[in-house]
DNA sequence: CGTGGAGTTGAGTAACTTCAAGGATCGTGG
DNA sequence: CCACGATCCTTGAAGTTACTCAACTCCACG
């Protein structure tokens, strides 16, 4: 833990949003979450927030803790890790700029269900539950945005649920890498690079496979020139081939 | 399809809510979703809704359709089935009284992601997207309730995601049955009965297993007196034993 | 330059699925 | 009221996937 990413941290409006400082709407208006918002509303929302820096490898809070804040990623990226009582782990999602964190727990008054770990130097916004609720009551736009945001989580979760229960490991890994490239890929000569440190273990936790299986699969793909791997490092070279694998009707099984 | 459940349909305030009629708040105030709501707000919400009857086996809409309404289950129960392009199926959730259906699609303006099939004679409320949005804008209470409701979906989805990626089939089936008994169980002499018709296939679709594995597992449990099975029929006799199985640290694997 | 995290690879095996076939139960129509 | 078709369920046997166990390599960092 706490290793420094070798990749340049993604700087996003760091000028306007220094840790500890209070903000104005300009610092957040560019986030997809706030697209279409009135400038005045953005101001109100930003003014109620505090900015906090989260270095790579650090957590925002621990799974099981009693919720005391709502968070939003301003820049950087996190992985939300959920641990089962028996010690099993899952990566449930990878929130990045504009994604809310902890809101579900705050509104349903349940313990935080996962631990968000920064996989890149990150900045987050924090609100007290009371302040955020006030904002929602005063700005119905905000409620709708929260609902939209939660809707995408639900669809993502259902999509992954469907994958993990109907598809074989190889295809799940293919899907996961395509999604990573899409959500966190930076174009690079001859491919798309995943812009943060990710281990085989992480991919395993995202797909419900062991790191061994992931390693074997990636090795095979590397031999075929589809990807280019390395220590905590991944470049997608042939997206078309990977997409073919992810959709391969290798499926002799209808309606599992 | 279209078979009639042998079980008595659960009648819930049918007096107040006849199909086709318009409603007042009294018809919906008892739903957990509206707990804590002002009577006047309930009136407003109810008056904007229409009631519709959905017989067992019928669907509300088809997966892939363009959303044109928001729905809420007033009484009865549905199963939301998602079909993959390759023909794989998953049951993503089992909405019952007070659960919203289709709202995610309406607010994110994406096609309905699953097909809700009534597994019991049911009544639903319907709103036009415009009407529902209006209600939310005028009654922030409603927005908060929607958010809370969506929060529980997310937590459920994540819990199942975790299960299906870290646990073995037997334990997943145990969990599924415990959940069914909790959500849809009616006490009966010597156990708890699942109050709607459910097939081994359905349980398979909920747990990511084949109906064969489900059948074998249930047969074994029946021999041990833990459950009592039958055609589309299930009685949980020994919840304690099942809970033991669902938590069994048969797990030699830490951190998969 | 040694230590530990990350990755690779092989061999053996358990857990499920697939394939296959037969039996039970329900509703329907003659 | 019984026969028949359609589901649903059960169970065996064979096959495969992906996990477990284990050993070894490769870096990066101190």
Coordinates of C-alpha atoms (C1' of nucleotides) in Angstrom, one line a residue:
Chain A
X1 CA 0.0 0.0 0.0
X2 CA 0.9 3.6 -0.3
X3 CA 3.0 2.9 -3.4
X4 CA 3.4 5.9 -5.7
X5 CA 1.9 5.5 -9.1
X6 CA 4.5 5.7 -11.8
X7 CA 1.9 7.3 -14.1
X8 CA 1.4 11.1 -14.1
X9 CA -1.5 11.9 -11.8
X10 CA -4.4 13.3 -13.7
X11 CA -4.6 17.0 -12.8
X12 CA -8.1 18.4 -13.0
X13 CA -8.7 22.0 -12.2
X14 CA -6.3 21.8 -9.3
X15 CA -5.8 25.5 -9.7
X16 CA -9.3 26.2 -8.6
X17 CA -9.6 23.4 -6.0
X18 CA -6.7 23.3 -3.5
X19 CA -7.1 20.9 -0.6
X20 CA -8.6 22.5 2.5
X21 CA -9.9 25.5 0.6
X22 CA -13.6 26.3 0.0
X23 CA -14.8 26.3 -3.5
X24 CA -17.0 28.1 -5.9
X25 CA -19.1 26.7 -8.7
X26 CA -16.4 27.0 -11.4
X27 CA -14.4 24.2 -9.7
X28 CA -17.2 21.6 -10.2
X29 CA -19.2 22.8 -13.1
X30 CA -17.1 20.8 -15.6
X31 CA -18.0 17.5 -13.9
X32 CA -20.4 15.4 -16.0
X33 CA -22.5 15.1 -12.9
X34 CA -23.3 18.8 -13.0
X35 CA -23.9 19.2 -16.7
X36 CA -26.9 21.4 -17.3
X37 CA -26.9 22.9 -13.8
X38 CA -27.4 26.6 -13.2
X39 CA -24.3 28.4 -12.3
X40 CA -25.9 29.6 -9.1
X41 CA -26.8 26.1 -8.0
X42 CA -23.2 25.0 -8.6
X43 CA -22.0 27.8 -6.5
X44 CA -24.3 26.8 -3.6
X45 CA -23.2 23.2 -3.9
X46 CA -19.5 24.0 -4.1
X47 CA -19.6 26.4 -1.2
X48 CA -21.0 23.8 1.1
X49 CA -18.2 21.4 0.2
X50 CA -14.6 20.9 1.5
X51 CA -11.8 19.6 -0.7
X52 CA -9.6 16.8 0.5
X53 CA -6.5 15.2 -1.0
X54 CA -6.2 11.5 -1.0
X55 CA -2.8 10.1 -1.9
X56 CA -2.5 6.8 -3.8
X57 CA -3.2 3.8 -1.6
X58 CA -5.1 5.7 1.1
X59 CA -8.7 5.2 1.9
X60 CA -11.6 7.6 2.4
X61 CA -13.2 5.5 5.1
X62 CA -13.4 1.9 6.2
X63 CA -16.1 -0.6 5.3
X64 CA -18.4 -1.0 8.3
X65 CA -17.9 2.5 9.6
X66 CA -20.9 4.7 10.5
X67 CA -21.4 7.2 7.7
X68 CA -20.7 10.8 8.5
X69 CA -20.2 12.4 5.1
X70 CA -21.1 12.3 1.5
X71 CA -18.2 12.3 -0.9
X72 CA -17.6 13.1 -4.6
X73 CA -14.5 12.4 -6.6
X74 CA -13.2 15.6 -8.1
X75 CA -10.2 14.1 -9.8
X76 CA -8.3 10.8 -9.7
X77 CA -9.8 7.3 -9.2
X78 CA -10.8 4.9 -6.5
X79 CA -11.5 1.3 -6.2
X80 CA -14.3 0.2 -3.8
X81 CA -13.3 -3.0 -2.2
X82 CA -15.9 -5.1 -0.3
X83 CA -14.7 -7.8 2.1
X84 CA -16.9 -10.7 3.1
X85 CA -17.0 -12.0 6.7
X86 CA -15.1 -15.1 5.4
X87 CA -12.3 -13.0 3.9
X88 CA -13.4 -13.0 0.3
X89 CA -12.9 -9.8 -1.5
X90 CA -14.6 -8.1 -4.4
X91 CA -14.0 -4.8 -6.2
X92 CA -17.5 -3.5 -6.7
X93 CA -16.8 -0.4 -8.7
X94 CA -14.1 2.1 -9.7
X95 CA -15.5 5.6 -9.0
X96 CA -13.8 8.5 -10.8
X97 CA -14.4 12.2 -11.4
X98 CA -18.1 13.2 -10.8
X99 CA -19.0 9.9 -9.0
X100 CA -20.6 10.1 -5.6
X101 CA -19.3 7.9 -2.8
X102 CA -21.0 7.0 0.5
X103 CA -24.3 8.6 -0.4
X104 CA -26.2 5.4 -0.4
X105 CA -25.1 4.7 3.2
X106 CA -25.9 8.2 4.3
X107 CA -29.5 8.2 3.0
X108 CA -30.3 4.7 4.1
X109 CA -28.5 5.1 7.4
X110 CA -26.5 1.9 7.1
X111 CA -22.7 1.3 7.6
X112 CA -20.5 2.0 4.6
X113 CA -20.6 -1.3 2.6
X114 CA -17.1 -1.0 1.1
X115 CA -13.7 0.6 1.5
X116 CA -12.7 3.2 -1.2
X117 CA -9.0 3.1 -1.9
X118 CA -7.3 5.7 -4.1
X119 CA -5.6 4.0 -7.0
X120 CA -4.2 7.4 -8.1
X121 CA -3.5 10.7 -6.4
X122 CA -7.0 12.1 -6.0
X123 CA -9.0 15.0 -4.8
X124 CA -12.5 14.6 -3.2
X125 CA -15.3 16.8 -2.1
X126 CA -17.0 16.2 1.2
X127 CA -20.3 17.3 2.6
X128 CA -22.0 16.7 5.9
X129 CA -25.2 14.6 5.5
X130 CA -27.3 17.5 6.7
X131 CA -25.7 20.0 4.3
X132 CA -26.1 17.6 1.4
X133 CA -29.7 16.9 2.2
X134 CA -30.4 20.6 2.5
X135 CA -28.9 21.2 -0.9
X136 CA -31.1 18.5 -2.4
X137 CA -34.2 19.9 -0.8
X138 CA -33.4 23.4 -2.0
X139 CA -32.2 22.3 -5.5
X140 CA -34.4 19.6 -7.0
X141 CA -31.9 19.5 -9.9
X142 CA -29.5 18.0 -7.5
X143 CA -31.9 15.2 -6.4
X144 CA -32.5 14.3 -10.0
X145 CA -28.7 14.2 -10.7
X146 CA -28.2 12.0 -7.7
X147 CA -31.0 9.7 -9.0
X148 CA -29.4 9.6 -12.4
X149 CA -26.0 8.8 -11.0
X150 CA -27.4 6.0 -8.8
X151 CA -29.2 4.7 -11.9
X152 CA -26.0 4.1 -13.7
X153 CA -24.6 2.2 -10.7
X154 CA -27.6 0.0 -10.7
X155 CA -27.3 -0.7 -14.4
X156 CA -23.6 -1.4 -14.0
X157 CA -24.1 -3.7 -11.1
X158 CA -26.8 -5.6 -12.9
X159 CA -24.7 -5.9 -16.0
X160 CA -21.8 -7.3 -14.0
X161 CA -24.2 -9.6 -12.1
X162 CA -25.4 -10.9 -15.4
X163 CA -21.9 -11.4 -16.7
X164 CA -20.6 -13.2 -13.7
X165 CA -23.5 -15.5 -13.6
X166 CA -23.7 -16.4 -17.3
X167 CA -20.3 -16.0 -18.8
X168 CA -17.1 -17.9 -18.6
X169 CA -14.0 -16.4 -17.0
X170 CA -12.2 -15.5 -20.2
X171 CA -15.1 -13.5 -21.5
X172 CA -15.5 -11.7 -18.1
X173 CA -11.9 -10.7 -18.1
X174 CA -12.2 -9.5 -21.7
X175 CA -15.3 -7.4 -20.7
X176 CA -13.5 -6.0 -17.7
X177 CA -10.5 -4.9 -19.7
X178 CA -12.6 -3.3 -22.4
X179 CA -14.5 -1.4 -19.7
X180 CA -11.3 -0.3 -18.0
X181 CA -9.9 0.9 -21.3
X182 CA -13.1 2.8 -22.0
X183 CA -13.4 4.4 -18.5
X184 CA -9.8 4.9 -17.7
X185 CA -7.8 4.5 -20.9
X186 CA -5.3 7.0 -22.3
X187 CA -4.5 6.7 -26.0
X188 CA -0.8 5.7 -26.5
X189 CA 1.1 4.8 -29.6
X190 CA -0.3 1.5 -30.8
X191 CA -3.0 1.1 -28.2
X192 CA -4.8 2.3 -25.1
X193 CA -3.2 2.3 -21.7
X194 CA -5.0 1.8 -18.5
X195 CA -4.1 5.0 -16.7
X196 CA -3.6 3.6 -13.2
X197 CA -1.7 0.9 -11.4
X198 CA -3.7 -2.3 -11.6
X199 CA -2.7 -5.8 -10.5
X200 CA -3.8 -9.2 -11.8
X201 CA -5.3 -9.6 -8.3
X202 CA -7.5 -6.5 -8.9
X203 CA -8.7 -7.8 -12.2
X204 CA -9.5 -11.1 -10.4
X205 CA -11.5 -9.3 -7.8
X206 CA -13.4 -7.4 -10.4
X207 CA -14.3 -10.6 -12.4
X208 CA -14.7 -13.2 -9.7
X209 CA -11.6 -15.1 -10.8
X210 CA -8.3 -16.0 -9.1
X211 CA -5.2 -14.1 -10.0
X212 CA -3.8 -17.3 -11.4
X213 CA -6.5 -17.6 -14.0
X214 CA -6.2 -13.9 -14.8
X215 CA -2.4 -14.3 -15.3
X216 CA -2.8 -17.3 -17.5
X217 CA -5.4 -15.6 -19.6
X218 CA -3.5 -12.4 -20.0
X219 CA -0.3 -14.3 -20.9
X220 CA -2.2 -16.1 -23.7
X221 CA -3.5 -12.8 -25.0
X222 CA -0.1 -11.2 -24.8
X223 CA 1.3 -14.1 -26.9
X224 CA -1.4 -13.3 -29.5
X225 CA -0.5 -9.6 -29.5
X226 CA -3.9 -8.5 -28.1
X227 CA -2.5 -6.8 -25.1
X228 CA 0.8 -5.8 -23.6
X229 CA 1.2 -6.5 -20.0
X230 CA 3.7 -5.7 -17.3
X231 CA 3.9 -5.2 -13.6
X232 CA 0.7 -3.3 -12.6
X233 CA 0.6 -2.1 -16.2
X234 CA -1.7 -2.9 -19.1
X235 CA -1.9 -1.7 -22.7
X236 CA -4.8 -2.8 -24.9
X237 CA -3.3 -3.3 -28.4
X238 CA -6.1 -5.0 -30.3
X239 CA -9.5 -3.9 -29.0
X240 CA -11.2 -5.5 -31.9
X241 CA -9.8 -8.9 -31.1
X242 CA -10.7 -8.5 -27.4
X243 CA -14.2 -7.5 -28.3
X244 CA -14.5 -10.6 -30.4
X245 CA -13.5 -12.7 -27.5
X246 CA -15.9 -10.9 -25.2
X247 CA -18.8 -11.6 -27.5
X248 CA -17.7 -15.0 -28.8
X249 CA -20.7 -17.2 -29.2
X250 CA -18.5 -19.9 -27.7
X251 CA -21.7 -20.3 -25.8
X252 CA -23.2 -23.7 -26.6
X253 CA -25.5 -23.0 -23.6
X254 CA -28.7 -21.1 -24.1
X255 CA -30.5 -20.0 -21.0
X256 CA -28.3 -21.1 -18.2
Chain B
X1 CA -46.8 -19.1 -18.9
X2 CA -50.0 -17.7 -17.6
X3 CA -50.5 -20.5 -15.3
X4 CA -52.5 -19.6 -12.2
X5 CA -50.8 -19.7 -8.9
X6 CA -52.2 -22.3 -6.6
X7 CA -51.6 -20.1 -3.7
X8 CA -54.0 -17.5 -2.6
X9 CA -53.2 -14.1 -4.1
X10 CA -52.2 -11.6 -1.5
X11 CA -55.0 -9.0 -1.4
X12 CA -53.8 -5.6 -0.3
X13 CA -56.2 -2.8 0.0
X14 CA -58.0 -3.9 -3.1
X15 CA -61.1 -2.2 -1.8
X16 CA -59.5 1.2 -2.2
X17 CA -57.6 0.4 -5.3
X18 CA -59.6 -1.0 -8.1
X19 CA -58.0 -1.4 -11.5
X20 CA -58.6 1.6 -13.8
X21 CA -59.8 3.8 -11.0
X22 CA -58.0 6.9 -9.7
X23 CA -56.8 6.8 -6.2
X24 CA -56.4 8.8 -3.0
X25 CA -53.6 8.7 -0.5
X26 CA -55.2 6.2 1.7
X27 CA -54.6 3.5 -0.9
X28 CA -50.8 3.9 -0.8
X29 CA -50.0 5.3 2.6
X30 CA -49.5 1.9 4.0
X31 CA -46.6 1.0 1.6
X32 CA -43.2 1.0 3.3
X33 CA -42.0 3.4 0.6
X34 CA -44.3 6.1 1.8
X35 CA -43.8 5.7 5.5
X36 CA -43.4 9.1 7.1
X37 CA -45.0 11.0 4.3
X38 CA -47.5 13.7 4.8
X39 CA -51.1 12.7 4.0
X40 CA -51.4 15.5 1.6
X41 CA -48.3 14.5 -0.3
X42 CA -49.6 10.9 -0.6
X43 CA -52.9 12.3 -2.0
X44 CA -51.0 14.2 -4.6
X45 CA -48.9 11.2 -5.6
X46 CA -51.9 8.8 -5.6
X47 CA -54.1 11.2 -7.6
X48 CA -51.5 11.3 -10.4
X49 CA -51.4 7.5 -10.6
X50 CA -53.4 4.9 -12.4
X51 CA -53.9 1.4 -11.1
X52 CA -53.5 -1.6 -13.4
X53 CA -54.0 -5.3 -12.8
X54 CA -51.3 -7.7 -13.9
X55 CA -52.4 -11.4 -13.9
X56 CA -49.8 -14.1 -13.1
X57 CA -47.4 -14.7 -15.9
X58 CA -48.0 -11.4 -17.7
X59 CA -45.4 -8.7 -18.2
X60 CA -45.5 -5.0 -17.6
X61 CA -43.2 -4.2 -20.5
X62 CA -40.5 -5.9 -22.5
X63 CA -36.8 -5.6 -22.0
X64 CA -35.4 -3.2 -24.6
X65 CA -38.5 -1.1 -25.0
X66 CA -38.4 2.7 -24.8
X67 CA -39.5 3.7 -21.3
X68 CA -42.9 5.5 -21.2
X69 CA -43.9 5.1 -17.6
X70 CA -42.8 4.8 -14.0
X71 CA -44.4 1.9 -12.1
X72 CA -44.8 0.8 -8.5
X73 CA -45.9 -2.5 -7.2
X74 CA -49.1 -2.0 -5.1
X75 CA -49.6 -5.7 -4.3
X76 CA -48.3 -8.9 -5.6
X77 CA -44.8 -9.7 -6.8
X78 CA -42.7 -9.7 -10.0
X79 CA -39.5 -11.2 -11.2
X80 CA -37.3 -9.0 -13.3
X81 CA -35.6 -11.2 -16.0
X82 CA -32.7 -10.0 -18.0
X83 CA -31.7 -11.8 -21.2
X84 CA -28.3 -11.5 -22.7
X85 CA -27.7 -11.2 -26.5
X86 CA -26.4 -14.8 -26.4
X87 CA -29.5 -16.1 -24.7
X88 CA -28.3 -16.3 -21.1
X89 CA -30.9 -15.3 -18.5
X90 CA -30.7 -13.8 -15.1
X91 CA -33.3 -12.9 -12.5
X92 CA -32.0 -9.6 -11.3
X93 CA -34.6 -8.9 -8.6
X94 CA -38.0 -9.7 -7.2
X95 CA -39.9 -6.4 -6.7
X96 CA -42.9 -6.5 -4.4
X97 CA -45.2 -4.0 -2.7
X98 CA -43.7 -0.5 -2.6
X99 CA -40.9 -1.2 -5.1
X100 CA -40.4 1.1 -8.0
X101 CA -40.0 -0.4 -11.5
X102 CA -38.7 1.3 -14.6
X103 CA -37.7 4.5 -12.8
X104 CA -34.0 4.0 -13.5
X105 CA -34.7 3.8 -17.3
X106 CA -37.0 6.8 -17.3
X107 CA -34.5 9.1 -15.5
X108 CA -31.5 8.0 -17.5
X109 CA -33.4 7.8 -20.7
X110 CA -32.2 4.3 -21.6
X111 CA -34.3 1.3 -22.7
X112 CA -35.8 -0.9 -20.0
X113 CA -33.0 -3.3 -19.0
X114 CA -35.2 -6.3 -18.0
X115 CA -38.7 -7.7 -18.3
X116 CA -40.8 -7.7 -15.2
X117 CA -43.1 -10.8 -15.1
X118 CA -45.8 -11.1 -12.5
X119 CA -45.3 -14.3 -10.4
X120 CA -48.6 -13.6 -8.6
X121 CA -51.8 -11.8 -9.4
X122 CA -50.6 -8.2 -8.9
X123 CA -51.7 -4.5 -8.9
X124 CA -49.4 -1.8 -10.1
X125 CA -49.5 2.0 -10.1
X126 CA -48.3 3.9 -13.2
X127 CA -47.2 7.5 -13.7
X128 CA -46.1 9.3 -16.8
X129 CA -42.5 10.3 -16.6
X130 CA -43.5 14.0 -16.7
X131 CA -46.1 13.5 -13.9
X132 CA -43.6 11.7 -11.7
X133 CA -40.9 14.2 -12.3
X134 CA -43.3 17.0 -11.4
X135 CA -44.2 15.2 -8.2
X136 CA -40.6 14.9 -7.3
X137 CA -39.9 18.5 -7.9
X138 CA -42.9 19.6 -5.8
X139 CA -42.3 17.1 -3.0
X140 CA -38.7 16.7 -2.1
X141 CA -39.8 14.0 0.3
X142 CA -40.5 11.9 -2.8
X143 CA -37.1 12.4 -4.2
X144 CA -35.5 11.3 -1.0
X145 CA -37.7 8.2 -0.9
X146 CA -36.7 7.3 -4.4
X147 CA -33.1 7.7 -3.5
X148 CA -33.5 5.5 -0.5
X149 CA -35.3 2.9 -2.5
X150 CA -32.6 2.9 -5.2
X151 CA -30.0 2.6 -2.4
X152 CA -31.4 -0.6 -1.3
X153 CA -31.3 -2.0 -4.9
X154 CA -27.6 -1.0 -5.1
X155 CA -26.8 -2.7 -1.8
X156 CA -28.7 -5.8 -2.8
X157 CA -27.0 -5.9 -6.2
X158 CA -23.6 -5.5 -4.7
X159 CA -24.4 -8.2 -2.1
X160 CA -25.4 -10.6 -4.8
X161 CA -22.4 -9.7 -6.9
X162 CA -20.2 -10.5 -4.0
X163 CA -21.9 -13.8 -3.4
X164 CA -21.8 -14.9 -6.9
X165 CA -18.1 -14.1 -7.3
X166 CA -16.8 -15.4 -4.0
X167 CA -19.1 -18.2 -2.9
X168 CA -19.8 -21.7 -4.1
X169 CA -23.1 -22.7 -5.5
X170 CA -24.4 -24.5 -2.5
X171 CA -24.0 -21.4 -0.3
X172 CA -25.5 -19.1 -2.9
X173 CA -28.6 -21.3 -3.1
X174 CA -28.8 -21.3 0.6
X175 CA -28.6 -17.5 0.7
X176 CA -31.2 -17.1 -2.1
X177 CA -33.7 -19.3 -0.2
X178 CA -33.1 -17.5 3.1
X179 CA -33.7 -14.3 1.3
X180 CA -36.8 -15.6 -0.4
X181 CA -38.2 -16.8 2.9
X182 CA -37.5 -13.5 4.5
X183 CA -39.0 -11.4 1.7
X184 CA -41.8 -13.6 0.6
X185 CA -42.3 -16.2 3.2
X186 CA -45.6 -17.0 4.9
X187 CA -45.5 -18.9 8.2
X188 CA -46.9 -22.3 8.0
X189 CA -47.1 -25.2 10.4
X190 CA -43.5 -26.4 10.8
X191 CA -41.8 -23.9 8.6
X192 CA -42.0 -20.9 6.3
X193 CA -43.5 -21.2 2.8
X194 CA -42.4 -19.2 -0.2
X195 CA -45.6 -17.5 -1.1
X196 CA -45.4 -17.7 -4.9
X197 CA -44.7 -20.3 -7.6
X198 CA -41.0 -20.6 -8.1
X199 CA -39.2 -23.2 -10.2
X200 CA -35.7 -24.7 -9.8
X201 CA -34.9 -22.9 -13.0
X202 CA -35.8 -19.6 -11.4
X203 CA -33.6 -20.3 -8.4
X204 CA -30.8 -21.2 -10.9
X205 CA -31.3 -17.9 -12.7
X206 CA -31.1 -16.0 -9.4
X207 CA -27.9 -17.8 -8.2
X208 CA -26.0 -18.3 -11.4
X209 CA -26.4 -22.1 -11.4
X210 CA -28.0 -24.6 -13.7
X211 CA -31.4 -26.0 -12.7
X212 CA -29.7 -29.4 -12.4
X213 CA -27.4 -28.3 -9.7
X214 CA -30.2 -26.6 -7.9
X215 CA -32.3 -29.7 -8.1
X216 CA -29.5 -31.9 -6.8
X217 CA -28.8 -29.5 -3.9
X218 CA -32.5 -29.2 -2.9
X219 CA -32.9 -32.9 -3.1
X220 CA -30.0 -33.4 -0.7
X221 CA -31.5 -30.8 1.7
X222 CA -34.9 -32.4 1.5
X223 CA -33.3 -35.7 2.5
X224 CA -31.8 -33.9 5.5
X225 CA -35.2 -32.4 6.4
X226 CA -34.0 -28.8 5.9
X227 CA -36.6 -28.0 3.3
X228 CA -39.7 -29.5 1.8
X229 CA -39.9 -29.2 -2.0
X230 CA -42.4 -29.9 -4.7
X231 CA -43.4 -28.6 -8.0
X232 CA -43.0 -24.8 -8.0
X233 CA -43.3 -25.1 -4.3
X234 CA -40.9 -24.7 -1.4
X235 CA -41.2 -24.8 2.4
X236 CA -38.2 -23.9 4.6
X237 CA -38.3 -26.3 7.6
X238 CA -35.0 -25.7 9.3
X239 CA -33.9 -22.1 8.8
X240 CA -31.1 -22.6 11.3
X241 CA -29.5 -25.4 9.4
X242 CA -29.7 -23.5 6.2
X243 CA -28.2 -20.4 7.7
X244 CA -25.4 -22.6 9.0
X245 CA -24.8 -23.8 5.4
X246 CA -24.9 -20.3 4.1
X247 CA -22.2 -19.2 6.5
X248 CA -20.2 -22.4 6.6
X249 CA -16.6 -21.6 6.7
X250 CA -16.1 -24.5 4.3
X251 CA -14.0 -21.8 2.8
X252 CA -10.4 -22.9 2.6
X253 CA -9.9 -19.9 0.4
X254 CA -9.3 -16.6 1.8
X255 CA -9.3 -13.6 -0.5
X256 CA -10.2 -15.1 -3.8
Chain C
dC1 C1' 21.9 -6.6 -3.1
dG2 C1' 18.5 -8.5 -0.5
dT3 C1' 13.6 -8.5 0.5
dG4 C1' 8.9 -8.6 -0.6
dG5 C1' 5.2 -7.8 -3.7
dA6 C1' 3.7 -9.1 -8.3
dG7 C1' 3.6 -12.3 -11.9
dT8 C1' 4.2 -16.9 -14.2
dT9 C1' 3.6 -21.6 -14.9
dG10 C1' 2.8 -26.7 -14.0
dA11 C1' 0.2 -30.6 -12.1
dG12 C1' -3.6 -32.4 -9.8
dT13 C1' -8.4 -32.1 -8.6
dA14 C1' -12.9 -30.5 -7.1
dA15 C1' -17.0 -28.4 -8.4
dC16 C1' -20.2 -27.7 -11.8
dT17 C1' -21.9 -28.1 -16.2
dT18 C1' -23.3 -30.8 -20.1
dC19 C1' -25.5 -34.6 -22.1
dA20 C1' -29.0 -37.9 -21.6
dA21 C1' -33.1 -40.2 -20.3
dG22 C1' -37.0 -41.0 -17.5
dG23 C1' -40.6 -39.7 -14.1
dA24 C1' -44.0 -36.7 -11.9
dT25 C1' -47.6 -33.2 -12.1
dC26 C1' -50.8 -30.0 -14.1
dG27 C1' -54.2 -28.3 -17.3
dT28 C1' -56.9 -29.1 -21.3
dG29 C1' -59.8 -31.0 -24.6
dG30 C1' -62.2 -34.9 -26.2
Chain D
dC1 C1' -63.1 -38.4 -16.4
dC2 C1' -59.2 -39.9 -18.7
dA3 C1' -55.7 -39.2 -22.1
dC4 C1' -52.2 -36.3 -23.8
dG5 C1' -49.0 -32.5 -24.2
dA6 C1' -46.3 -29.4 -21.8
dT7 C1' -43.7 -28.2 -17.9
dC8 C1' -41.1 -29.2 -14.2
dC9 C1' -38.2 -32.2 -11.7
dT10 C1' -34.8 -35.9 -10.8
dT11 C1' -30.7 -38.6 -11.3
dG12 C1' -26.7 -40.8 -13.6
dA13 C1' -22.4 -40.5 -16.2
dA14 C1' -19.0 -38.0 -18.6
dG15 C1' -16.5 -33.9 -19.5
dT16 C1' -14.5 -29.4 -18.5
dT17 C1' -13.4 -25.2 -16.4
dA18 C1' -11.1 -22.9 -13.3
dC19 C1' -9.5 -23.5 -8.5
dT20 C1' -5.9 -25.1 -5.3
dC21 C1' -1.3 -26.1 -4.2
dA22 C1' 3.3 -25.3 -5.1
dA23 C1' 7.6 -23.7 -6.9
dC24 C1' 10.1 -20.3 -9.2
dT25 C1' 11.1 -15.8 -11.6
dC26 C1' 11.2 -10.9 -12.0
dC27 C1' 11.3 -6.3 -10.6
dA28 C1' 11.3 -2.1 -7.7
dC29 C1' 12.6 -0.1 -3.8
dG30 C1' 15.1 0.6 0.3

